[in-house]
Each structure stands twice: as C-alpha cells, then as structure tokens.
Amino acid sequence: MTSQAPPLRVRAVRAFADNYIWLIESPRQPGRVVAVDPGDAAPVLAELRRSGAHLAAILLTHHHPDHIGGVAGLLAQGAVPVVGPDDARIAQRTLTAQDGTRIDWPELGLAFETLAVPGHTVSHVAYVGAGALFCGDTLFSAGCGRMFEGTAAQMSASLDRLRALPPETLMYCGHEYTAANLRFALTVEPANGAALDYQRRVAAWRAVDRPSLPAPLHLEIEVNPFLRCDQPSVRAAAAHHAGRALAAPAEVFAVLRAWKDEFR
Ligand SMILES: [Zn+2]
C-alpha cells in the first residue's frame, strides 16, 4: 500500500445526527475535493461555497440513504465520476468498485484500492489509499457496524482484512459513535487501560464538539473489542455473556455483535 505517501488532507462535513461526509483534498490540485458518502448534498455544497473548493468525484461505500442521498443533488451542480460497489441500489454509479479495483486519479494525485467488506450490507466496500481508510459503516472507532444483510462470519472476515492494514492507517468512519462504543468496549474489557485513556480523551474532544475521527488503526487494535476477538480477556467476557465456551474468534465476534445489539 502507499504508506509512504504524505498524509491526505481530509475535512469532516457533518450530516444528519452523527454522519460524517469526508472531503478529500487533491494534493495535486488544491481546491478540488473528492466526497466520500455524501448522504446529504446541502452541507457539502455549503462547505464547497465556504471554501471555494470544487467537487472532483464521489466515492460511495454502500447503498444506505444516509451515505448516498446527496449524490443526485451534487450531480445537479455538474457531472463528476461516482464510484461505488456493484449494487443496483446505487443508481448514479459511473464506475464499479469491486474487491481489488484500483481507483486512479493521477490528475488529482489520488489513488485508492477497493476492499470488499461485506457484513453491514452485502456489497459494502472500503477504500484505502495514502495511509487512509474510508470504511463507511463497517468499522467504527471502538466498534463496528450492525449486520443488516451479511453474516457474522462475513463481517468477522471483513474486519480481519481491515485489521491487517498497516497500523498507522487512519480510519475515516461514517458515524461519530465513539463515545457510545467505548461504553460497550469497557463493559467487555473494564480493565483495558488504553480504552479508559481513550474514553477520557474522546470525552474532552466531544465536550468541545471536536470529531473523534480519524482514528489510527493501531489504537483500534488496542481498544476495539471487535478487533480483539483473539484476546483472552475478550473471549472470556464473550463466553461469560453467552454462558458457554467459545473457541474460534469468529464465534467470539458473533456473540459480541449480538451483545452490542441489545446493549444500552
Ligand atoms: Zn449504513
């Protein structure tokens, strides 16, 4: 991967209650941006007006309306390439991103590799480039997406792929869920010092309305129970919750995900 490339400049645009639409600046043509998962056109158009930037392309991770709902409104201002997974529910797609598809925009100085990460939805993809990961609703800081369409085995395999990326990778997720996720993470692992420390930092950021994202993958590997299904502490907590012994990490994952679904 391209871990030696200079870090991307990425801006967070808020949408709805807790969505982030990421605007990736072109390193080669400052003022041109790629929007990731524009669920709503209005805040993106407002940010483009405010900053004088122009939209160069759109990347979509999955078909949910809060991730694609703004595409039509953005295209109404001018046609740009729309990259998304092979899914009939994404009508405006001009380029299909399948597992291994390389998205290369040399004029923008941007290139991404596509990873198929089914689980939240069957066709969900993530984009990796220049040390950044745009993972939509598959992986969140300290948590992961719900399985609306996929199986626990699929989601677990998808998270394994993301966990194998270089540890310095910065994760740009689709939602600000970190504080709530940490409450669950610390229920699973109450003695996880890295998670306790992270919880304090996230509380301070959120108190001044600062996004907790992006999050470095190496931190997630320390605090995110869904990336820690091979750890004895997580396995023991999941086994205790399930009331039975759990062997494979994928089995631990399935119990954790069901536990989180009912966690308040
Ligand atoms: Zn979603």
PDB file of C-alpha atoms and ligand atoms in Angstrom:
ATOM      1  CA  MET A   1       0.000   0.000   0.000  1.00  0.00           C
ATOM      2  CA  THR A   2       1.027   3.629  -0.112  1.00  0.00           C
ATOM      3  CA  SER A   3       2.001   4.221   3.488  1.00  0.00           C
ATOM      4  CA  GLN A   4       4.959   6.452   2.496  1.00  0.00           C
ATOM      5  CA  ALA A   5       2.735   8.989   0.733  1.00  0.00           C
ATOM      6  CA  PRO A   6       2.196  12.297   2.559  1.00  0.00           C
ATOM      7  CA  PRO A   7      -0.951  12.216   4.678  1.00  0.00           C
ATOM      8  CA  LEU A   8      -4.133  13.180   2.942  1.00  0.00           C
ATOM      9  CA  ARG A   9      -5.873  16.403   3.871  1.00  0.00           C
ATOM     10  CA  VAL A  10      -9.409  15.384   4.743  1.00  0.00           C
ATOM     11  CA  ARG A  11     -12.209  17.584   6.069  1.00  0.00           C
ATOM     12  CA  ALA A  12     -15.212  16.353   8.000  1.00  0.00           C
ATOM     13  CA  VAL A  13     -18.620  17.632   6.906  1.00  0.00           C
ATOM     14  CA  ARG A  14     -21.380  16.771   9.351  1.00  0.00           C
ATOM     15  CA  ALA A  15     -24.730  15.488   8.161  1.00  0.00           C
ATOM     16  CA  PHE A  16     -27.875  14.357   9.947  1.00  0.00           C
ATOM     17  CA  ALA A  17     -27.401  13.497  13.629  1.00  0.00           C
ATOM     18  CA  ASP A  18     -23.975  11.858  13.554  1.00  0.00           C
ATOM     19  CA  ASN A  19     -22.844  11.170   9.968  1.00  0.00           C
ATOM     20  CA  TYR A  20     -19.547  12.358   8.568  1.00  0.00           C
ATOM     21  CA  ILE A  21     -19.135  13.119   4.887  1.00  0.00           C
ATOM     22  CA  TRP A  22     -15.398  13.193   4.228  1.00  0.00           C
ATOM     23  CA  LEU A  23     -13.946  15.659   1.728  1.00  0.00           C
ATOM     24  CA  ILE A  24     -10.520  14.557   0.498  1.00  0.00           C
ATOM     25  CA  GLU A  25      -8.421  17.383  -0.905  1.00  0.00           C
ATOM     26  CA  SER A  26      -6.466  16.747  -4.079  1.00  0.00           C
ATOM     27  CA  PRO A  27      -2.734  17.000  -3.257  1.00  0.00           C
ATOM     28  CA  ARG A  28      -2.098  17.961  -6.884  1.00  0.00           C
ATOM     29  CA  GLN A  29      -4.963  20.366  -7.479  1.00  0.00           C
ATOM     30  CA  PRO A  30      -5.744  22.147  -4.223  1.00  0.00           C
ATOM     31  CA  GLY A  31      -9.328  23.307  -4.338  1.00  0.00           C
ATOM     32  CA  ARG A  32     -10.600  20.082  -5.859  1.00  0.00           C
ATOM     33  CA  VAL A  33     -12.091  17.549  -3.477  1.00  0.00           C
ATOM     34  CA  VAL A  34     -13.466  14.011  -3.528  1.00  0.00           C
ATOM     35  CA  ALA A  35     -16.563  13.489  -1.353  1.00  0.00           C
ATOM     36  CA  VAL A  36     -16.979  10.188   0.472  1.00  0.00           C
ATOM     37  CA  ASP A  37     -20.541   9.017   1.231  1.00  0.00           C
ATOM     38  CA  PRO A  38     -22.456  12.286   0.718  1.00  0.00           C
ATOM     39  CA  GLY A  39     -25.729  11.353   2.359  1.00  0.00           C
ATOM     40  CA  ASP A  40     -26.917  14.949   2.076  1.00  0.00           C
ATOM     41  CA  ALA A  41     -25.960  17.465  -0.626  1.00  0.00           C
ATOM     42  CA  ALA A  42     -26.713  20.640   1.334  1.00  0.00           C
ATOM     43  CA  PRO A  43     -23.844  20.563   3.879  1.00  0.00           C
ATOM     44  CA  VAL A  44     -21.377  19.559   1.145  1.00  0.00           C
ATOM     45  CA  LEU A  45     -22.496  22.397  -1.130  1.00  0.00           C
ATOM     46  CA  ALA A  46     -22.275  24.803   1.820  1.00  0.00           C
ATOM     47  CA  GLU A  47     -18.712  23.683   2.559  1.00  0.00           C
ATOM     48  CA  LEU A  48     -17.740  23.965  -1.131  1.00  0.00           C
ATOM     49  CA  ARG A  49     -19.133  27.517  -1.220  1.00  0.00           C
ATOM     50  CA  ARG A  50     -17.427  28.435   2.049  1.00  0.00           C
ATOM     51  CA  SER A  51     -14.027  27.100   0.995  1.00  0.00           C
ATOM     52  CA  GLY A  52     -14.200  27.859  -2.737  1.00  0.00           C
ATOM     53  CA  ALA A  53     -13.470  24.187  -3.480  1.00  0.00           C
ATOM     54  CA  HIS A  54     -14.884  22.204  -6.373  1.00  0.00           C
ATOM     55  CA  LEU A  55     -16.146  18.664  -6.373  1.00  0.00           C
ATOM     56  CA  ALA A  56     -13.994  16.314  -8.487  1.00  0.00           C
ATOM     57  CA  ALA A  57     -15.514  12.900  -7.728  1.00  0.00           C
ATOM     58  CA  ILE A  58     -17.659  10.891  -5.306  1.00  0.00           C
ATOM     59  CA  LEU A  59     -16.751   7.655  -3.519  1.00  0.00           C
ATOM     60  CA  LEU A  60     -19.566   5.534  -2.064  1.00  0.00           C
ATOM     61  CA  THR A  61     -19.072   2.684   0.414  1.00  0.00           C
ATOM     62  CA  HIS A  62     -22.626   1.279   0.490  1.00  0.00           C
ATOM     63  CA  HIS A  63     -26.177   1.944  -0.593  1.00  0.00           C
ATOM     64  CA  HIS A  64     -27.782   3.266   2.616  1.00  0.00           C
ATOM     65  CA  PRO A  65     -29.613   6.579   2.079  1.00  0.00           C
ATOM     66  CA  ASP A  66     -27.577   8.400   4.731  1.00  0.00           C
ATOM     67  CA  HIS A  67     -24.491   7.664   2.596  1.00  0.00           C
ATOM     68  CA  ILE A  68     -25.796   8.211  -0.958  1.00  0.00           C
ATOM     69  CA  GLY A  69     -28.809  10.502  -0.504  1.00  0.00           C
ATOM     70  CA  GLY A  70     -26.910  13.629  -1.564  1.00  0.00           C
ATOM     71  CA  VAL A  71     -25.449  12.243  -4.794  1.00  0.00           C
ATOM     72  CA  ALA A  72     -28.269  13.465  -7.058  1.00  0.00           C
ATOM     73  CA  GLY A  73     -28.125  16.959  -5.551  1.00  0.00           C
ATOM     74  CA  LEU A  74     -24.357  17.146  -6.063  1.00  0.00           C
ATOM     75  CA  LEU A  75     -24.556  15.860  -9.652  1.00  0.00           C
ATOM     76  CA  ALA A  76     -27.198  18.521 -10.365  1.00  0.00           C
ATOM     77  CA  GLN A  77     -24.364  21.068  -9.939  1.00  0.00           C
ATOM     78  CA  GLY A  78     -22.197  19.271 -12.525  1.00  0.00           C
ATOM     79  CA  ALA A  79     -21.324  15.716 -13.538  1.00  0.00           C
ATOM     80  CA  VAL A  80     -18.425  14.034 -11.742  1.00  0.00           C
ATOM     81  CA  PRO A  81     -17.368  10.364 -11.560  1.00  0.00           C
ATOM     82  CA  VAL A  82     -19.334   8.370  -8.978  1.00  0.00           C
ATOM     83  CA  VAL A  83     -17.522   5.283  -7.698  1.00  0.00           C
ATOM     84  CA  GLY A  84     -19.454   2.666  -5.761  1.00  0.00           C
ATOM     85  CA  PRO A  85     -19.932  -1.044  -5.227  1.00  0.00           C
ATOM     86  CA  ASP A  86     -21.732  -3.360  -7.641  1.00  0.00           C
ATOM     87  CA  ASP A  87     -25.242  -2.858  -6.316  1.00  0.00           C
ATOM     88  CA  ALA A  88     -28.408  -1.993  -8.264  1.00  0.00           C
ATOM     89  CA  ARG A  89     -29.497   0.163  -5.307  1.00  0.00           C
ATOM     90  CA  ILE A  90     -26.787   2.708  -6.258  1.00  0.00           C
ATOM     91  CA  ALA A  91     -28.256   4.137  -9.440  1.00  0.00           C
ATOM     92  CA  GLN A  92     -25.844   7.005 -10.111  1.00  0.00           C
ATOM     93  CA  ARG A  93     -22.684   4.896 -10.141  1.00  0.00           C
ATOM     94  CA  THR A  94     -20.384   5.571 -13.130  1.00  0.00           C
ATOM     95  CA  LEU A  95     -17.523   3.279 -12.038  1.00  0.00           C
ATOM     96  CA  THR A  96     -17.988  -0.015 -10.202  1.00  0.00           C
ATOM     97  CA  ALA A  97     -15.531  -0.719  -7.402  1.00  0.00           C
ATOM     98  CA  GLN A  98     -15.100  -4.417  -6.700  1.00  0.00           C
ATOM     99  CA  ASP A  99     -12.590  -6.133  -4.484  1.00  0.00           C
ATOM    100  CA  GLY A 100      -9.144  -5.169  -5.770  1.00  0.00           C
ATOM    101  CA  THR A 101     -10.399  -2.404  -8.090  1.00  0.00           C
ATOM    102  CA  ARG A 102      -7.843   0.379  -8.208  1.00  0.00           C
ATOM    103  CA  ILE A 103      -9.249   3.876  -8.483  1.00  0.00           C
ATOM    104  CA  ASP A 104      -6.592   6.041 -10.010  1.00  0.00           C
ATOM    105  CA  TRP A 105      -6.952   9.785 -10.479  1.00  0.00           C
ATOM    106  CA  PRO A 106      -3.417  10.887 -11.431  1.00  0.00           C
ATOM    107  CA  GLU A 107      -4.608  14.411 -12.256  1.00  0.00           C
ATOM    108  CA  LEU A 108      -5.772  14.717  -8.647  1.00  0.00           C
ATOM    109  CA  GLY A 109      -2.770  12.901  -7.201  1.00  0.00           C
ATOM    110  CA  LEU A 110      -5.144  10.394  -5.588  1.00  0.00           C
ATOM    111  CA  ALA A 111      -5.318   6.620  -5.840  1.00  0.00           C
ATOM    112  CA  PHE A 112      -7.327   4.117  -3.814  1.00  0.00           C
ATOM    113  CA  GLU A 113      -7.607   0.389  -3.629  1.00  0.00           C
ATOM    114  CA  THR A 114     -11.032  -1.173  -3.059  1.00  0.00           C
ATOM    115  CA  LEU A 115     -11.601  -3.824  -0.412  1.00  0.00           C
ATOM    116  CA  ALA A 116     -14.851  -5.793  -0.394  1.00  0.00           C
ATOM    117  CA  VAL A 117     -16.022  -5.780   3.248  1.00  0.00           C
ATOM    118  CA  PRO A 118     -19.480  -7.410   3.343  1.00  0.00           C
ATOM    119  CA  GLY A 119     -21.405  -7.636   6.591  1.00  0.00           C
ATOM    120  CA  HIS A 120     -23.188  -4.333   7.286  1.00  0.00           C
ATOM    121  CA  THR A 121     -24.544  -4.726   3.742  1.00  0.00           C
ATOM    122  CA  VAL A 122     -23.695  -7.454   1.249  1.00  0.00           C
ATOM    123  CA  SER A 123     -21.998  -5.120  -1.219  1.00  0.00           C
ATOM    124  CA  HIS A 124     -20.187  -2.799   1.230  1.00  0.00           C
ATOM    125  CA  VAL A 125     -16.694  -1.735   0.117  1.00  0.00           C
ATOM    126  CA  ALA A 126     -13.888   0.253   1.743  1.00  0.00           C
ATOM    127  CA  TYR A 127     -11.292   2.441   0.054  1.00  0.00           C
ATOM    128  CA  VAL A 128      -7.631   2.536   1.090  1.00  0.00           C
ATOM    129  CA  GLY A 129      -5.023   4.999  -0.109  1.00  0.00           C
ATOM    130  CA  ALA A 130      -2.197   7.238   1.136  1.00  0.00           C
ATOM    131  CA  GLY A 131      -2.457   5.802   4.627  1.00  0.00           C
ATOM    132  CA  ALA A 132      -6.190   6.490   4.906  1.00  0.00           C
ATOM    133  CA  LEU A 133      -9.074   4.044   5.158  1.00  0.00           C
ATOM    134  CA  PHE A 134     -12.633   5.077   4.270  1.00  0.00           C
ATOM    135  CA  CYS A 135     -14.646   2.266   5.797  1.00  0.00           C
ATOM    136  CA  GLY A 136     -18.226   3.585   5.837  1.00  0.00           C
ATOM    137  CA  ASP A 137     -20.311   1.627   8.346  1.00  0.00           C
ATOM    138  CA  THR A 138     -18.094  -1.485   8.526  1.00  0.00           C
ATOM    139  CA  LEU A 139     -15.641  -0.368  11.198  1.00  0.00           C
ATOM    140  CA  PHE A 140     -16.212   2.420  13.715  1.00  0.00           C
ATOM    141  CA  SER A 141     -13.829   3.699  16.320  1.00  0.00           C
ATOM    142  CA  ALA A 142     -14.182   1.256  19.251  1.00  0.00           C
ATOM    143  CA  GLY A 143     -16.998  -0.560  17.446  1.00  0.00           C
ATOM    144  CA  CYS A 144     -18.312  -1.929  14.172  1.00  0.00           C
ATOM    145  CA  GLY A 145     -21.433  -1.708  12.042  1.00  0.00           C
ATOM    146  CA  ARG A 146     -24.584  -3.708  12.575  1.00  0.00           C
ATOM    147  CA  MET A 147     -25.074  -6.693  10.303  1.00  0.00           C
ATOM    148  CA  PHE A 148     -28.140  -5.713   8.303  1.00  0.00           C
ATOM    149  CA  GLU A 149     -27.529  -8.072   5.392  1.00  0.00           C
ATOM    150  CA  GLY A 150     -24.377 -10.104   5.988  1.00  0.00           C
ATOM    151  CA  THR A 151     -23.497 -12.911   8.368  1.00  0.00           C
ATOM    152  CA  ALA A 152     -21.236 -12.834  11.411  1.00  0.00           C
ATOM    153  CA  ALA A 153     -18.681 -14.918   9.500  1.00  0.00           C
ATOM    154  CA  GLN A 154     -18.651 -12.371   6.641  1.00  0.00           C
ATOM    155  CA  MET A 155     -18.394  -9.373   8.967  1.00  0.00           C
ATOM    156  CA  SER A 156     -15.682 -11.015  11.028  1.00  0.00           C
ATOM    157  CA  ALA A 157     -13.665 -11.786   7.880  1.00  0.00           C
ATOM    158  CA  SER A 158     -14.152  -8.190   6.676  1.00  0.00           C
ATOM    159  CA  LEU A 159     -12.860  -6.789   9.978  1.00  0.00           C
ATOM    160  CA  ASP A 160      -9.879  -9.158   9.807  1.00  0.00           C
ATOM    161  CA  ARG A 161      -8.974  -7.652   6.433  1.00  0.00           C
ATOM    162  CA  LEU A 162      -9.145  -4.114   7.795  1.00  0.00           C
ATOM    163  CA  ARG A 163      -7.158  -5.068  10.890  1.00  0.00           C
ATOM    164  CA  ALA A 164      -4.364  -6.361   8.622  1.00  0.00           C
ATOM    165  CA  LEU A 165      -3.775  -2.899   7.099  1.00  0.00           C
ATOM    166  CA  PRO A 166      -0.635  -1.005   8.204  1.00  0.00           C
ATOM    167  CA  PRO A 167      -1.075   0.034  11.870  1.00  0.00           C
ATOM    168  CA  GLU A 168      -0.526   3.744  11.164  1.00  0.00           C
ATOM    169  CA  THR A 169      -3.554   3.758   8.804  1.00  0.00           C
ATOM    170  CA  LEU A 170      -6.059   6.471   9.724  1.00  0.00           C
ATOM    171  CA  MET A 171      -9.677   5.286   9.799  1.00  0.00           C
ATOM    172  CA  TYR A 172     -12.347   7.628   8.484  1.00  0.00           C
ATOM    173  CA  CYS A 173     -15.661   6.086   9.545  1.00  0.00           C
ATOM    174  CA  GLY A 174     -19.212   7.031   8.592  1.00  0.00           C
ATOM    175  CA  HIS A 175     -20.502   7.999  12.037  1.00  0.00           C
ATOM    176  CA  GLU A 176     -19.498   9.658  15.312  1.00  0.00           C
ATOM    177  CA  TYR A 177     -20.280   6.700  17.567  1.00  0.00           C
ATOM    178  CA  THR A 178     -17.014   6.535  19.506  1.00  0.00           C
ATOM    179  CA  ALA A 179     -18.205   7.550  22.985  1.00  0.00           C
ATOM    180  CA  ALA A 180     -21.137   5.097  22.966  1.00  0.00           C
ATOM    181  CA  ASN A 181     -18.919   2.374  21.518  1.00  0.00           C
ATOM    182  CA  LEU A 182     -16.375   2.885  24.308  1.00  0.00           C
ATOM    183  CA  ARG A 183     -19.058   2.303  26.935  1.00  0.00           C
ATOM    184  CA  PHE A 184     -19.611  -1.123  25.424  1.00  0.00           C
ATOM    185  CA  ALA A 185     -15.873  -1.764  24.921  1.00  0.00           C
ATOM    186  CA  LEU A 186     -15.275  -1.059  28.609  1.00  0.00           C
ATOM    187  CA  THR A 187     -18.160  -3.330  29.583  1.00  0.00           C
ATOM    188  CA  VAL A 188     -16.381  -6.133  27.697  1.00  0.00           C
ATOM    189  CA  GLU A 189     -12.910  -5.179  28.982  1.00  0.00           C
ATOM    190  CA  PRO A 190     -13.302  -2.990  32.114  1.00  0.00           C
ATOM    191  CA  ALA A 191      -9.554  -3.128  32.814  1.00  0.00           C
ATOM    192  CA  ASN A 192      -8.410  -2.092  29.329  1.00  0.00           C
ATOM    193  CA  GLY A 193      -6.136   0.863  30.181  1.00  0.00           C
ATOM    194  CA  ALA A 194      -5.854   2.051  26.580  1.00  0.00           C
ATOM    195  CA  ALA A 195      -9.655   2.138  26.287  1.00  0.00           C
ATOM    196  CA  LEU A 196     -10.004   4.027  29.593  1.00  0.00           C
ATOM    197  CA  ASP A 197      -7.419   6.567  28.468  1.00  0.00           C
ATOM    198  CA  TYR A 198      -9.108   6.888  25.060  1.00  0.00           C
ATOM    199  CA  GLN A 199     -12.506   7.376  26.739  1.00  0.00           C
ATOM    200  CA  ARG A 200     -11.110  10.360  28.673  1.00  0.00           C
ATOM    201  CA  ARG A 201      -9.673  11.904  25.506  1.00  0.00           C
ATOM    202  CA  VAL A 202     -12.866  11.339  23.487  1.00  0.00           C
ATOM    203  CA  ALA A 203     -14.970  12.910  26.275  1.00  0.00           C
ATOM    204  CA  ALA A 204     -12.737  16.007  26.191  1.00  0.00           C
ATOM    205  CA  TRP A 205     -12.968  16.254  22.384  1.00  0.00           C
ATOM    206  CA  ARG A 206     -16.724  15.765  22.307  1.00  0.00           C
ATOM    207  CA  ALA A 207     -17.187  18.382  25.053  1.00  0.00           C
ATOM    208  CA  VAL A 208     -15.804  20.953  22.600  1.00  0.00           C
ATOM    209  CA  ASP A 209     -17.626  19.358  19.638  1.00  0.00           C
ATOM    210  CA  ARG A 210     -14.438  18.058  18.041  1.00  0.00           C
ATOM    211  CA  PRO A 211     -14.739  14.853  15.941  1.00  0.00           C
ATOM    212  CA  SER A 212     -13.092  11.792  17.453  1.00  0.00           C
ATOM    213  CA  LEU A 213     -12.125  10.730  13.920  1.00  0.00           C
ATOM    214  CA  PRO A 214      -9.970   9.802  12.140  1.00  0.00           C
ATOM    215  CA  ALA A 215      -8.663   7.142  14.493  1.00  0.00           C
ATOM    216  CA  PRO A 216      -5.365   5.316  13.944  1.00  0.00           C
ATOM    217  CA  LEU A 217      -5.718   1.587  13.379  1.00  0.00           C
ATOM    218  CA  HIS A 218      -3.048   0.759  15.993  1.00  0.00           C
ATOM    219  CA  LEU A 219      -5.252   2.389  18.636  1.00  0.00           C
ATOM    220  CA  GLU A 220      -8.298   0.427  17.443  1.00  0.00           C
ATOM    221  CA  ILE A 221      -6.366  -2.806  17.786  1.00  0.00           C
ATOM    222  CA  GLU A 222      -5.839  -1.887  21.466  1.00  0.00           C
ATOM    223  CA  VAL A 223      -9.364  -0.682  22.289  1.00  0.00           C
ATOM    224  CA  ASN A 224     -11.908  -2.072  19.808  1.00  0.00           C
ATOM    225  CA  PRO A 225     -13.364  -5.358  21.115  1.00  0.00           C
ATOM    226  CA  PHE A 226     -14.465  -6.331  17.601  1.00  0.00           C
ATOM    227  CA  LEU A 227     -10.808  -6.287  16.513  1.00  0.00           C
ATOM    228  CA  ARG A 228      -9.760  -8.142  19.670  1.00  0.00           C
ATOM    229  CA  CYS A 229     -11.753 -11.376  19.381  1.00  0.00           C
ATOM    230  CA  ASP A 230      -8.481 -13.336  19.640  1.00  0.00           C
ATOM    231  CA  GLN A 231      -7.639 -11.780  23.023  1.00  0.00           C
ATOM    232  CA  PRO A 232      -8.198 -13.961  26.131  1.00  0.00           C
ATOM    233  CA  SER A 233      -9.920 -11.101  28.003  1.00  0.00           C
ATOM    234  CA  VAL A 234     -12.444 -10.538  25.182  1.00  0.00           C
ATOM    235  CA  ARG A 235     -13.024 -14.245  24.645  1.00  0.00           C
ATOM    236  CA  ALA A 236     -13.631 -14.751  28.388  1.00  0.00           C
ATOM    237  CA  ALA A 237     -16.116 -11.848  28.550  1.00  0.00           C
ATOM    238  CA  ALA A 238     -17.998 -13.115  25.479  1.00  0.00           C
ATOM    239  CA  ALA A 239     -18.055 -16.678  26.819  1.00  0.00           C
ATOM    240  CA  HIS A 240     -19.375 -15.420  30.170  1.00  0.00           C
ATOM    241  CA  HIS A 241     -22.073 -13.405  28.409  1.00  0.00           C
ATOM    242  CA  ALA A 242     -23.039 -16.374  26.204  1.00  0.00           C
ATOM    243  CA  GLY A 243     -22.861 -18.850  29.078  1.00  0.00           C
ATOM    244  CA  ARG A 244     -20.790 -21.302  27.059  1.00  0.00           C
ATOM    245  CA  ALA A 245     -17.216 -21.835  25.908  1.00  0.00           C
ATOM    246  CA  LEU A 246     -16.221 -20.105  22.680  1.00  0.00           C
ATOM    247  CA  ALA A 247     -13.357 -21.338  20.564  1.00  0.00           C
ATOM    248  CA  ALA A 248     -12.900 -19.515  17.257  1.00  0.00           C
ATOM    249  CA  PRO A 249     -12.500 -15.726  17.104  1.00  0.00           C
ATOM    250  CA  ALA A 250     -15.405 -15.632  14.605  1.00  0.00           C
ATOM    251  CA  GLU A 251     -17.617 -17.255  17.262  1.00  0.00           C
ATOM    252  CA  VAL A 252     -16.458 -14.645  19.799  1.00  0.00           C
ATOM    253  CA  PHE A 253     -17.284 -11.962  17.241  1.00  0.00           C
ATOM    254  CA  ALA A 254     -20.827 -13.281  16.710  1.00  0.00           C
ATOM    255  CA  VAL A 255     -21.517 -13.204  20.463  1.00  0.00           C
ATOM    256  CA  LEU A 256     -20.053  -9.686  20.848  1.00  0.00           C
ATOM    257  CA  ARG A 257     -22.104  -8.322  17.952  1.00  0.00           C
ATOM    258  CA  ALA A 258     -25.350  -9.782  19.319  1.00  0.00           C
ATOM    259  CA  TRP A 259     -24.448  -8.487  22.813  1.00  0.00           C
ATOM    260  CA  LYS A 260     -23.827  -4.980  21.427  1.00  0.00           C
ATOM    261  CA  ASP A 261     -27.152  -5.060  19.525  1.00  0.00           C
ATOM    262  CA  GLU A 262     -29.024  -5.256  22.827  1.00  0.00           C
ATOM    263  CA  PHE A 263     -26.604  -3.076  24.847  1.00  0.00           C
ATOM    264  CA  ARG A 264     -27.942   0.255  26.124  1.00  0.00           C
TER     265      ARG A 264
HETATM  266 ZN    ZN B   1     -25.108   2.004   6.656  1.00  0.00          ZN
END
